[in-house]
Coordinates of C-alpha atoms and ligand atoms in Angstrom, one line a residue:
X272 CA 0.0 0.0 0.0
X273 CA 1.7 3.5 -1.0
X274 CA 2.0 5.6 1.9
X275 CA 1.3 9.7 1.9
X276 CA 5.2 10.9 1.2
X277 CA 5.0 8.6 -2.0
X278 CA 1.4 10.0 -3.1
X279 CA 3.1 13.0 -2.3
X280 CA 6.5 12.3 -4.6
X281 CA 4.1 10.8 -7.5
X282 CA 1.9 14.1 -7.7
X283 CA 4.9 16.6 -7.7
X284 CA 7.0 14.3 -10.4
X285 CA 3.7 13.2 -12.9
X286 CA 4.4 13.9 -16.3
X287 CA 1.6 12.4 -18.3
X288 CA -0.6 14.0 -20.3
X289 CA -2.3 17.2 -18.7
X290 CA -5.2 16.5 -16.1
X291 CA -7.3 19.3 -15.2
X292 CA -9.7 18.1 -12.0
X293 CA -12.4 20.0 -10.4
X294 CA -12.1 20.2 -6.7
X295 CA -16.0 20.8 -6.4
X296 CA -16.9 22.5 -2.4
X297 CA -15.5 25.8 -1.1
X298 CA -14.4 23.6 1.8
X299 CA -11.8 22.1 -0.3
X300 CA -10.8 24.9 -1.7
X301 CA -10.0 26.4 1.6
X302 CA -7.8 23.6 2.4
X303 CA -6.5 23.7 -0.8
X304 CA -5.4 27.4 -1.0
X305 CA -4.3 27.6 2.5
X306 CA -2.0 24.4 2.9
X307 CA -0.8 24.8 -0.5
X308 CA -1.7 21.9 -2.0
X309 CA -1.0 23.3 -5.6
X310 CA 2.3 23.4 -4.8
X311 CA 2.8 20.1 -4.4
X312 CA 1.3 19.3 -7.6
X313 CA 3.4 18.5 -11.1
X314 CA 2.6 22.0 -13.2
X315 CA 0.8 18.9 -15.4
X316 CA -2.1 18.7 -12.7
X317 CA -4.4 21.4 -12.6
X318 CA -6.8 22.2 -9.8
X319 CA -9.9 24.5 -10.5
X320 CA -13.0 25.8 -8.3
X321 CA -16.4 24.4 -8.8
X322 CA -20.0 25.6 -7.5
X323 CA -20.3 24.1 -4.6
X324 CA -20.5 28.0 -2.6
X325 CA -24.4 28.2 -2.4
X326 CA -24.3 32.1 -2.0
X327 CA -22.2 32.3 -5.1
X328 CA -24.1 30.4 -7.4
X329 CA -27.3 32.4 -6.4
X330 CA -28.5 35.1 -8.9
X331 CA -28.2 38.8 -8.4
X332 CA -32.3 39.0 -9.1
X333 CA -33.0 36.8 -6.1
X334 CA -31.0 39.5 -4.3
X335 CA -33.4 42.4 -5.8
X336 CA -35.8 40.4 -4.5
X337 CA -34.9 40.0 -1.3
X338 CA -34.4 43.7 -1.5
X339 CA -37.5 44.9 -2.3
X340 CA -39.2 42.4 0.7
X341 CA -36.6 44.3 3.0
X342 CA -38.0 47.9 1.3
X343 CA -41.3 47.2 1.3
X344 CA -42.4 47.9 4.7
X345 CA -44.6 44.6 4.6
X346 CA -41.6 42.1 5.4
X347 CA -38.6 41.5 7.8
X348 CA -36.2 39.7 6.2
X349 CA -34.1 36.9 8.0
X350 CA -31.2 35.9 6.5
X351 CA -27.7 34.8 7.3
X352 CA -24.8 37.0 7.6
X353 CA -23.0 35.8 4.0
X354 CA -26.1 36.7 2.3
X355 CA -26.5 40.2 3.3
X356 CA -23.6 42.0 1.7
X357 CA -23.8 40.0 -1.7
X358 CA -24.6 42.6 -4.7
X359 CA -27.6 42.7 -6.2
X360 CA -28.6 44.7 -9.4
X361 CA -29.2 48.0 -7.4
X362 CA -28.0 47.1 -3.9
X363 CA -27.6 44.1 -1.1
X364 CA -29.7 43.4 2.1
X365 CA -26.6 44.8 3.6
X366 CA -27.5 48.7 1.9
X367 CA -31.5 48.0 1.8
X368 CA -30.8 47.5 5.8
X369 CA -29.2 51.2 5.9
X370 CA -31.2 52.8 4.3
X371 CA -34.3 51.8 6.7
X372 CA -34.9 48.5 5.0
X373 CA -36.0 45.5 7.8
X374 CA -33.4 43.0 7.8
X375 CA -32.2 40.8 10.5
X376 CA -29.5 37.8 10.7
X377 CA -30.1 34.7 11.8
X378 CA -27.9 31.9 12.5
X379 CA -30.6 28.8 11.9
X380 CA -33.5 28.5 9.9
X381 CA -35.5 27.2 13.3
X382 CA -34.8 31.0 14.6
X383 CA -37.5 31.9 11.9
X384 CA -40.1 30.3 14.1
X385 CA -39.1 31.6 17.0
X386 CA -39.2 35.4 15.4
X387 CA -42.9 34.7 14.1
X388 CA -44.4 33.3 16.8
X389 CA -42.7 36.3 19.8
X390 CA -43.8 38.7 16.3
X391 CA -47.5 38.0 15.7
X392 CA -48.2 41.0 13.9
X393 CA -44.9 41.1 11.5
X394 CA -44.7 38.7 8.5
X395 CA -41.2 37.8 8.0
X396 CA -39.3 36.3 4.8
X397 CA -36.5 34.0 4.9
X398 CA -34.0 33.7 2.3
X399 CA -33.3 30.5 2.2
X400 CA -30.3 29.4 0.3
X401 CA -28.0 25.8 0.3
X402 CA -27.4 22.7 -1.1
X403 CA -28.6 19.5 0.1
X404 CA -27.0 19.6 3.2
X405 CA -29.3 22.4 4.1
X406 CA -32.0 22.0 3.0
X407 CA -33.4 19.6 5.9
X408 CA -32.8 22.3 8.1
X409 CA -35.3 24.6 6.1
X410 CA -38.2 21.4 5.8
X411 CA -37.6 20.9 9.5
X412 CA -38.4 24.5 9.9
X413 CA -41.8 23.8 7.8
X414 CA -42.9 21.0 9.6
X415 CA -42.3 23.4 12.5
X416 CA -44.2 25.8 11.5
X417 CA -47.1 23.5 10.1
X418 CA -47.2 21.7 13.4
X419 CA -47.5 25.0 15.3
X420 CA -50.2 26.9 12.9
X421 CA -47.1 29.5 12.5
X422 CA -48.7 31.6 9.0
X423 CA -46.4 34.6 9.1
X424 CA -43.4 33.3 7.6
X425 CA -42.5 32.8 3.8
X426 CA -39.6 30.8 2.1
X427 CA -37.9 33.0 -0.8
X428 CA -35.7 29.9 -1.9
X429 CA -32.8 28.9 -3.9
X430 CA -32.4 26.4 -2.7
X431 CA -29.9 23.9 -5.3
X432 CA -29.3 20.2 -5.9
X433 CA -25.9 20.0 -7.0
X434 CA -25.7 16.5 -9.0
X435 CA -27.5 18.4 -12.3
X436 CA -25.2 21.3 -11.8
X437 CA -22.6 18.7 -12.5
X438 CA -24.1 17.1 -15.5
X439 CA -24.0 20.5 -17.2
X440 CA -20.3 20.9 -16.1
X441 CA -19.4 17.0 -18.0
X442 CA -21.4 18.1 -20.7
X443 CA -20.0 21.9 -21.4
X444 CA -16.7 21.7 -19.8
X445 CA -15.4 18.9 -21.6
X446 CA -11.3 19.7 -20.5
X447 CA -12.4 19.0 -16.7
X448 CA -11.4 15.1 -16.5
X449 CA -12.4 14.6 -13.2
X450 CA -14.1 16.1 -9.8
X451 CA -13.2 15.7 -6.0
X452 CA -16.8 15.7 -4.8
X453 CA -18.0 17.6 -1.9
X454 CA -17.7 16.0 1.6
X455 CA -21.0 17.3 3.2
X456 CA -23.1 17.7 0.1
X457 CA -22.4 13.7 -0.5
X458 CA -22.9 12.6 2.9
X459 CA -26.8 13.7 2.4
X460 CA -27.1 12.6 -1.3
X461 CA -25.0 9.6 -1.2
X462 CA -22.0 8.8 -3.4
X463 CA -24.0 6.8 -5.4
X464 CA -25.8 10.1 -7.4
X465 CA -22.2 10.3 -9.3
X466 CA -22.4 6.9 -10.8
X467 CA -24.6 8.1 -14.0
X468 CA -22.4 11.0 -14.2
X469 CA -19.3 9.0 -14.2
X470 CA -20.7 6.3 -16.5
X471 CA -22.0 9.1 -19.1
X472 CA -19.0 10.9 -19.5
X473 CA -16.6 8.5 -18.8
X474 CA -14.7 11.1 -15.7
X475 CA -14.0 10.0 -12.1
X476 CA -15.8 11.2 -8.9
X477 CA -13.7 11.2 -5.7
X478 CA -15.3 11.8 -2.0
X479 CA -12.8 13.4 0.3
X480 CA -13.0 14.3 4.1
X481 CA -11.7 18.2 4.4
X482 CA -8.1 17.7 5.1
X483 CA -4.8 18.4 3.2
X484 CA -3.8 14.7 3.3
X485 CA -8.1 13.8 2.3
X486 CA -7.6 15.8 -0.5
X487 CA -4.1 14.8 -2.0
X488 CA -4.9 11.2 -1.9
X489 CA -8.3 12.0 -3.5
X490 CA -6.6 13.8 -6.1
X491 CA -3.9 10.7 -6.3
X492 CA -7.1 8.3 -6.9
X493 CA -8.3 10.5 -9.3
X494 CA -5.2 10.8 -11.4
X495 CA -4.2 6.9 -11.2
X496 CA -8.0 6.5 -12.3
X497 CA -7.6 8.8 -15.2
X498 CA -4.0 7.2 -16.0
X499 CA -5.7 3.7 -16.1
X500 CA -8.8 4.6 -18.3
X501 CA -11.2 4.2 -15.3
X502 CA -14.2 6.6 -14.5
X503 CA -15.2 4.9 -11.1
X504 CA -17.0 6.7 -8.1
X505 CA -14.7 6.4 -5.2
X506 CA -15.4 7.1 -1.6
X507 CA -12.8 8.1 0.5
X508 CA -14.8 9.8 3.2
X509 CA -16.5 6.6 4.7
X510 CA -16.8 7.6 8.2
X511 CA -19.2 10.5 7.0
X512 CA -20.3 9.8 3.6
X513 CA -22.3 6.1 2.4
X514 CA -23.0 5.2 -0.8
X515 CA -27.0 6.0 0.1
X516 CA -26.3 9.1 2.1
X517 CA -28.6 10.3 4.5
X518 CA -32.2 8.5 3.8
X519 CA -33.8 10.4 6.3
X520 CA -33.0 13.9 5.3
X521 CA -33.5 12.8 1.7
X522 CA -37.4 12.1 2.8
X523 CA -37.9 14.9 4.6
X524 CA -36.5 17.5 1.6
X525 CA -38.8 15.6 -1.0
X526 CA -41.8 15.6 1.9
X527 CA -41.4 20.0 1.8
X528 CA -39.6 20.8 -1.6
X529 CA -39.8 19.5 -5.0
X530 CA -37.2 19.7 -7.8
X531 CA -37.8 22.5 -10.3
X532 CA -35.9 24.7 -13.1
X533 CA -33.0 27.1 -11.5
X534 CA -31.0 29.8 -12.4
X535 CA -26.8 29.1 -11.5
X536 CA -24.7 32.4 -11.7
X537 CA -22.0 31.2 -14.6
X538 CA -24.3 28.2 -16.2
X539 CA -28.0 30.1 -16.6
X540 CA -31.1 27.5 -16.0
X541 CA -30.9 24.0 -15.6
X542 CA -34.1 21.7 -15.0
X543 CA -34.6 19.7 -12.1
X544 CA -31.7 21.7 -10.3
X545 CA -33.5 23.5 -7.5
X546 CA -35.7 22.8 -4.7
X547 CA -39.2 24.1 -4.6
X548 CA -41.9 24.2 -2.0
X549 CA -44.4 22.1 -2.5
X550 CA -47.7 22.8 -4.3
X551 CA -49.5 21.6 -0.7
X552 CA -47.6 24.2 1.4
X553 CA -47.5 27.1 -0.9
X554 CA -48.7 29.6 1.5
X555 CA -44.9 29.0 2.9
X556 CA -43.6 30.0 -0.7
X557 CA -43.0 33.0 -2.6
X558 CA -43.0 32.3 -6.2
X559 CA -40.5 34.6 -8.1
X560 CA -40.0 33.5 -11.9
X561 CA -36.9 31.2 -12.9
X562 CA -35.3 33.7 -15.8
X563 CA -32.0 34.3 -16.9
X564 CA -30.0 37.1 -16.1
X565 CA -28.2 39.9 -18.2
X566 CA -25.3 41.3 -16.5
X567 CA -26.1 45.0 -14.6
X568 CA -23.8 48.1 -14.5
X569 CA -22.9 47.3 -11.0
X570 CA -21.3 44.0 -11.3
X571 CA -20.0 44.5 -14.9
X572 CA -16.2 43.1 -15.0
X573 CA -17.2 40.7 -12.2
X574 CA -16.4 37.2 -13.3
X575 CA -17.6 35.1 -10.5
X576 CA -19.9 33.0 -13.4
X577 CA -16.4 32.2 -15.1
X578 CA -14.6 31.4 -11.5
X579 CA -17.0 29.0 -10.3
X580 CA -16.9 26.8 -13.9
X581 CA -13.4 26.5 -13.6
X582 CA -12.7 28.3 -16.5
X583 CA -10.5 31.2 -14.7
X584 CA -8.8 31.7 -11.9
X585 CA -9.8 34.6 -8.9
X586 CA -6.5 36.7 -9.9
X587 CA -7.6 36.1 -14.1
X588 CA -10.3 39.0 -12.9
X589 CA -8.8 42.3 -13.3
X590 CA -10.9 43.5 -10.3
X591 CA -9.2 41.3 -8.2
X592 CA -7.8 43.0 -4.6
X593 CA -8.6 46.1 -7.0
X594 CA -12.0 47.1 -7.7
X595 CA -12.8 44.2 -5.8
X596 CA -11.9 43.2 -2.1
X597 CA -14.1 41.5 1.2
X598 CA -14.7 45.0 2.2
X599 CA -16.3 46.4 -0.5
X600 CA -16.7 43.2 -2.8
X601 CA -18.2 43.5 -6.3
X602 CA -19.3 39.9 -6.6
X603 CA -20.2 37.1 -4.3
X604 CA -17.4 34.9 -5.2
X605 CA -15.6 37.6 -2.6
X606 CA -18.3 37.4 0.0
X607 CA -18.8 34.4 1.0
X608 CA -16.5 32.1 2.8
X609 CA -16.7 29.6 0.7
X610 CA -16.3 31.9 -2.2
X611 CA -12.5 30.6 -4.0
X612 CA -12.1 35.2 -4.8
X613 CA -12.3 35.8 -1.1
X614 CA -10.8 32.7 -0.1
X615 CA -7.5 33.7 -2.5
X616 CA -7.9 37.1 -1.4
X617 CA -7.3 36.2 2.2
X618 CA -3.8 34.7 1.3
X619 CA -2.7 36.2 -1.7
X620 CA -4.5 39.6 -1.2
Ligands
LIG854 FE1 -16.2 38.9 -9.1 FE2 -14.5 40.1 -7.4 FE3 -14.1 37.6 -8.0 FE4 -13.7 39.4 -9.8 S1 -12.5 39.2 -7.9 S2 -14.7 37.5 -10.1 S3 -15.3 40.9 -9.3 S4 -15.9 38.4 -6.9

């Protein structure tokens, strides 16, 4: 069995033919950045950012919306902190909030509940945003809320599978030969949703766990799988992630939410890639129409849609640590923490 100093030797002295893999999760690219991983690679393996940064795939119209709840004088918005300073077309949460706008953080969805019921008279809207891994939180919330006759509290979702997100990556990024998968997302959906993928466009899928080691040896699998011909699902996070994933919060999403057409920031609309609330519950729903999105004044330059497909790199923007930093970002690729601009900004900034 090779041990991690000779992973470690094969990846820096690989000279085969180019390999280009997708590390998928803003997790890993936290490790990645900050224990310089990339360093350790052969200049003949290439790592780029995916969309697995929930906040950076959302559209800047779902932030005008979000706005105009927050303006209207109607609504209270709840939303976490990542959320409020991303840019929308005219302005984020972050600006609506100053200038009189009613905005509050939370730091769970269940806080929600609590807000409505100690606020009988205020209806509230909460931007609910995430992957699969939470999502449960936000249909725990509903059955919360149903249980308790709670009416004064809407979902404004976007709420994203990420399995079709990486169908339309296979089928449009064709140089990407292979993906580390994200930890957390796959230990709700089960490593088993990359098999089709795999099998379609002949590319491995690698689980890893969130540490520098996880991830070299994940990207040594992928590479010896690429070397032999093999497009295999490998799990290499089986103390978290199973090949089913998480049954019960996989029956409680499709109990609340329903899959339905979504807009990604870099990609446009994809069926079946987002989570809806159900037809049953729609008083809990605000319905804002899936459309695709031109690019506004404010966030011209910003490249976040070419970042988060792998296509560029953060410092390949010319706003980068320019135009664009945390404090005054320009796109949400900077905001969040899982964003790959902000997360190279706060080590190469
Ligand atoms: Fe967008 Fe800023 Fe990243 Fe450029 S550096 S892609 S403007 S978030």
């Amino acid at each position: 069995m090779i041990n991690l100093e000779e992973i470690k030797s094969f990846l820096l002295d690989y000279s085969g033919p180019e390999i280009k893999l997708m590390e998928v999760c803003g997790t890993h690219t936290s490790t990645i950045v900050k224990s310089g991983i990339r360093s350790l690679l052969s200049k003949n393996i290439k790592l780029v950012s995916g969309p697995g940064c929930p906040v950076c795939v959302t559209g800047s119209r779902y932030i005008d919306e979000a706005v105009n709840f927050a303006l209207s004088k109607d609504y209270t918005v709840l939303s976490f902190g990542d959320l409020l300073r991303v840019p929308g077309n005219e302005m984020s949460l972050s600006e609506a909030k100053a200038l009189g706008g009613s905005v509050e953080i939370i730091y769970s969805p269940m806080e929600a509940a609590e807000k409505a019921i100690n606020n009988p008279e205020k209806n509230f809207v909460l931007a609910a945003v995430g992957f699969e891994t939470t999502i449960p939180a936000y249909a725990l919330l509903l059955d919360n809320l149903i249980e308790l006759k709670i009416s004064n509290v809407k979902l404004l979702t976007s709420l994203k599978s990420i399995g079709p997100a990486l169908d339309w990556l296979c089928e449009n990024e064709s140089d990407i030969d292979g993906f580390i998968a994200p930890g957390h997302v796959t230990s709700v959906t089960g490593a088993s949703v990359y098999r089709h993928l795999a099998e379609k466009y002949r590319k491995p899928f690698t689980v890893a766990g969130f540490e520098a080691e996880h991830i070299l040896v994940a990207i040594y699998d992928l590479v010896m799988q690429i070397a032999n011909g093999r497009y295999e699902v490998h799990n290499l996070y089986k103390s978290i992630v199973s090949d089913k994933g998480n049954e019960k919060a996989m029956e409680i999403i499709g109990k609340y939410f329903e899959l339905s057409s979504s807009y990604w920031r870099g990609i446009g609309i994809i069926d079946c890639s987002g989570y809806t609330v159900r037809e049953n519950y729609r008083h809990y729903r605000i319905e804002i129409p899936v459309r695709e999105e031109e690019i506004s004044n404010k966030s011209k330059g910003c490249r976040c849609g070419e970042v988060i497909t792998g296509k560029i790199e953060p410092y390949e923007c010319t706003l980068f640590g320019k135009g664009c930093t945390p404090a005054n970002p320009v796109g949400p690729c900077m905001v969040s923490q899982e964003g790959t601009c902000g997360i190279y900004y706060s080590m190469y900034g």
